[in-house]
Tab-separated table of C-alpha atoms in Angstrom:
chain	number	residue	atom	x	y	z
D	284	UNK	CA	-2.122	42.747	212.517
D	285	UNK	CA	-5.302	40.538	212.480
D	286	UNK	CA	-5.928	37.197	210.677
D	287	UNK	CA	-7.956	36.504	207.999
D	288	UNK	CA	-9.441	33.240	207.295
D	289	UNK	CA	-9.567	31.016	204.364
D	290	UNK	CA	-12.523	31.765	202.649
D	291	UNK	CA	-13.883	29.835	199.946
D	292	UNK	CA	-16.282	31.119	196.483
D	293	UNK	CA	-18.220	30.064	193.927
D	294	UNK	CA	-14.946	29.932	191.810
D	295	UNK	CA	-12.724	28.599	194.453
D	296	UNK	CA	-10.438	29.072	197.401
D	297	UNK	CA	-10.139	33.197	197.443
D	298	UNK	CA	-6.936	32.288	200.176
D	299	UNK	CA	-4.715	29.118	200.277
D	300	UNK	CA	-2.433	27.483	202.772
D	301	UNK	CA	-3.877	28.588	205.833
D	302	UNK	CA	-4.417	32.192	207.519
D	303	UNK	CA	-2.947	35.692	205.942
D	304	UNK	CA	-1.964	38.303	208.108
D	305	UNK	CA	-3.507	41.318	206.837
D	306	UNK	CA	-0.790	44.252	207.326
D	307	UNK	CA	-1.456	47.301	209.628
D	308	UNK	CA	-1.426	50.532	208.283
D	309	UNK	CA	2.016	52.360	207.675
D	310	UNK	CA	2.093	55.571	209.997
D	311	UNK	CA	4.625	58.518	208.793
D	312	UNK	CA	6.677	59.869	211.591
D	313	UNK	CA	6.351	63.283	211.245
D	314	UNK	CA	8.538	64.336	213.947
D	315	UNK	CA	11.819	62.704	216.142
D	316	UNK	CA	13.027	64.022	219.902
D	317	UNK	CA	16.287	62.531	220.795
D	318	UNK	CA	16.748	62.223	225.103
D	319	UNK	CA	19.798	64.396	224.384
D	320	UNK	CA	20.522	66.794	222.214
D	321	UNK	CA	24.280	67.339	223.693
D	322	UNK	CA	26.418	64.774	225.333
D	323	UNK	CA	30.271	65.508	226.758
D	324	UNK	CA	32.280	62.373	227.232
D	325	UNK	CA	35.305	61.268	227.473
D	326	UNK	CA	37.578	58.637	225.363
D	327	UNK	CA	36.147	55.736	226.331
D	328	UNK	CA	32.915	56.265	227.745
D	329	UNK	CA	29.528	55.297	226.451
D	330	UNK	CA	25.833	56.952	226.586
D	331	UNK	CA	22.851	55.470	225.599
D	332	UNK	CA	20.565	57.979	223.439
D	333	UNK	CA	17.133	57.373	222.628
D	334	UNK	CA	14.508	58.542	220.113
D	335	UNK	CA	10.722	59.205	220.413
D	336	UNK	CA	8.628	59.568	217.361
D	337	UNK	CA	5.734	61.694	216.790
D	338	UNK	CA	3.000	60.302	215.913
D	339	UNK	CA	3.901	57.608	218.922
D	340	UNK	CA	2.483	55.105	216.549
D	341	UNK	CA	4.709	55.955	213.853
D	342	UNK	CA	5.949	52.824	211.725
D	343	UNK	CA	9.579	52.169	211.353
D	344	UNK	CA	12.234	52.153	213.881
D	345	UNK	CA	15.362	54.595	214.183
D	346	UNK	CA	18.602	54.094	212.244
D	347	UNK	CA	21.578	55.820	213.545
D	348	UNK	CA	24.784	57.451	212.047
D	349	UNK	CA	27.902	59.320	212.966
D	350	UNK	CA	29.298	61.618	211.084
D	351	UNK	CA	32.681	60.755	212.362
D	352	UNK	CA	32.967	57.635	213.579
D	353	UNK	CA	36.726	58.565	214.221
D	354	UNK	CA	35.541	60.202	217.232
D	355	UNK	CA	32.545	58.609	218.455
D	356	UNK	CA	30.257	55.592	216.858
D	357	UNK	CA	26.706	54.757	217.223
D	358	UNK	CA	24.910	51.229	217.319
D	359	UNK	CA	20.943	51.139	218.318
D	360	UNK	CA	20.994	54.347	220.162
D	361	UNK	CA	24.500	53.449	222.375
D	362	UNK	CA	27.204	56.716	221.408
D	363	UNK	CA	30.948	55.413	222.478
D	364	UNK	CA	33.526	57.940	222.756
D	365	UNK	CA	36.497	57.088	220.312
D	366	UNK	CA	39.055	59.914	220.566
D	367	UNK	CA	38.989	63.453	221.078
D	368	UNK	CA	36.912	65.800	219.127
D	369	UNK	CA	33.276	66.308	217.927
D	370	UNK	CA	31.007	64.642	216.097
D	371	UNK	CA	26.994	64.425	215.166
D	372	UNK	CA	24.788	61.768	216.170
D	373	UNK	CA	22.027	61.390	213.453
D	374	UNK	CA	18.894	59.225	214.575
D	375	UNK	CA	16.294	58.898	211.037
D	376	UNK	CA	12.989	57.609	211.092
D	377	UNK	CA	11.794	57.826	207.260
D	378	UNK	CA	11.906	61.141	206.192
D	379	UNK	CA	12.631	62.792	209.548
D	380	UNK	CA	15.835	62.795	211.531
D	381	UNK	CA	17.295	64.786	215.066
D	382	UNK	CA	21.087	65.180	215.836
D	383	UNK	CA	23.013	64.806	219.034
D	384	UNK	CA	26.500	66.880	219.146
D	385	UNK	CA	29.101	64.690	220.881
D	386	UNK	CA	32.186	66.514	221.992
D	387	UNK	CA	34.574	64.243	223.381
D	388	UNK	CA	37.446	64.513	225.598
D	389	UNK	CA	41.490	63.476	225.949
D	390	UNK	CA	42.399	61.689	229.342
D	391	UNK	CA	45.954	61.962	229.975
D	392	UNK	CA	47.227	58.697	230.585
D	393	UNK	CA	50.600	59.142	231.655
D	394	UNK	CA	53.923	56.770	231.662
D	395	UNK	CA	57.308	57.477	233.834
D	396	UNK	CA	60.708	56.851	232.222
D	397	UNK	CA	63.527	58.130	233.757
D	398	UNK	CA	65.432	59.866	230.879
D	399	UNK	CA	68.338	60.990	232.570
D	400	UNK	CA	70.556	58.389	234.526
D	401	UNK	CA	71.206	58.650	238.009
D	402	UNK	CA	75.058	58.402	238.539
D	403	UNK	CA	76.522	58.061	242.091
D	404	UNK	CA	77.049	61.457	242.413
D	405	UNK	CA	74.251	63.189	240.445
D	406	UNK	CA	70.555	62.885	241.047
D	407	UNK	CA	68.287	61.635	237.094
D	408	UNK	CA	65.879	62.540	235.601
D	409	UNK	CA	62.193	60.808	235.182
D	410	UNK	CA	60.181	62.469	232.667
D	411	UNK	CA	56.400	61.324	232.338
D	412	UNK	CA	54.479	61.068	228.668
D	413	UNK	CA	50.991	60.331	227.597
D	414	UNK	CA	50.197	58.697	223.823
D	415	UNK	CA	48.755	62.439	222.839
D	416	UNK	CA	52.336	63.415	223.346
D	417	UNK	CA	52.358	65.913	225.969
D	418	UNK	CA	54.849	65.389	228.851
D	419	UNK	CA	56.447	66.735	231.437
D	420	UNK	CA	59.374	66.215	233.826
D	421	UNK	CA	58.405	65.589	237.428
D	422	UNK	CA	60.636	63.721	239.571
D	423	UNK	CA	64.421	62.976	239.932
D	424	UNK	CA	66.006	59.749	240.135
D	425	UNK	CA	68.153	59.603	243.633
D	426	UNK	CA	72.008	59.493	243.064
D	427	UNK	CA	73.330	56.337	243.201
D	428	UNK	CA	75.790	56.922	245.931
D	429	UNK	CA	78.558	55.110	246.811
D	430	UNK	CA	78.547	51.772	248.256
D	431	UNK	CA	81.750	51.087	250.542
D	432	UNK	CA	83.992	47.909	249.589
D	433	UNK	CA	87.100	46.466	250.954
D	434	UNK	CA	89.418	45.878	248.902
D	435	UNK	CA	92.253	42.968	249.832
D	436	UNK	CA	95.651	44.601	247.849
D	437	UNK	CA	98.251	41.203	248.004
């Protein structure tokens, strides 16, 4: 941008209240390159993308999208990784756009409960789960045993 100055004419003031900034040219983008065009994560996990515009000059800046923010969202370039699955990264710039394909991945997170009491003779059962619902049984819960008292019969 560059200034322009108050001028004054024969009829008046051509400008009033001080100096007008003169807008620069608007420049199309006529073509978008995302760093990525493929990112694996998993739930959780962020990547930064960013977009280059051809002409470099181009005017505007890049808006982002997901097309299923269920899986992974987008703010200024920064993909997070909601929950398994895939989704597209859109980046536009006017009339031209690029895409990023997210794919995103489970981590099993798993939790022990035993689910089968130990007794004093028999061994239990601890059985570990993650929130997707897979499981699996892993360890046993020592018996019990017995623990020796004396008892005082009057």
């Amino acid at each position: 941008s560059h200034v322009v100055e108050n001028s004054v004419t024969s009829s008046g003031p051509a400008f009033t209240n001080g100096p007008v900034l003169a807008s620069a040219a608007y420049v199309p983008a006529t073509g978008l390159t995302l760093s990525q065009s493929t990112l694996y994560l998993y739930e959780g996990e962020t990547a930064l993308l960013t977009a280059a515009a051809t002409p470099s000059n181009a005017s505007g800046q890049a808006v982002w999208s997901s097309d299923n923010s269920a899986v992974a969202t987008v703010a200024d370039g920064k993909v997070t990784a909601v929950s398994e699955g895939t989704a597209v990264i859109t980046a536009r710039i006017g009339e031209v756009s690029a895409q990023c394909v997210v794919t995103v991945e489970h981590i099993h997170g798993y939790a022990g409960v035993i689910t089968t009491q130990p007794t004093c003779t028999k061994t239990g059962v601890m059985t570990y789960t993650c929130r997707c619902g897979d499981s699996y049984v892993a360890d046993e819960v020592p018996a019990l045993g017995h623990t020796p008292r004396i008892v005082t019969i009057e």
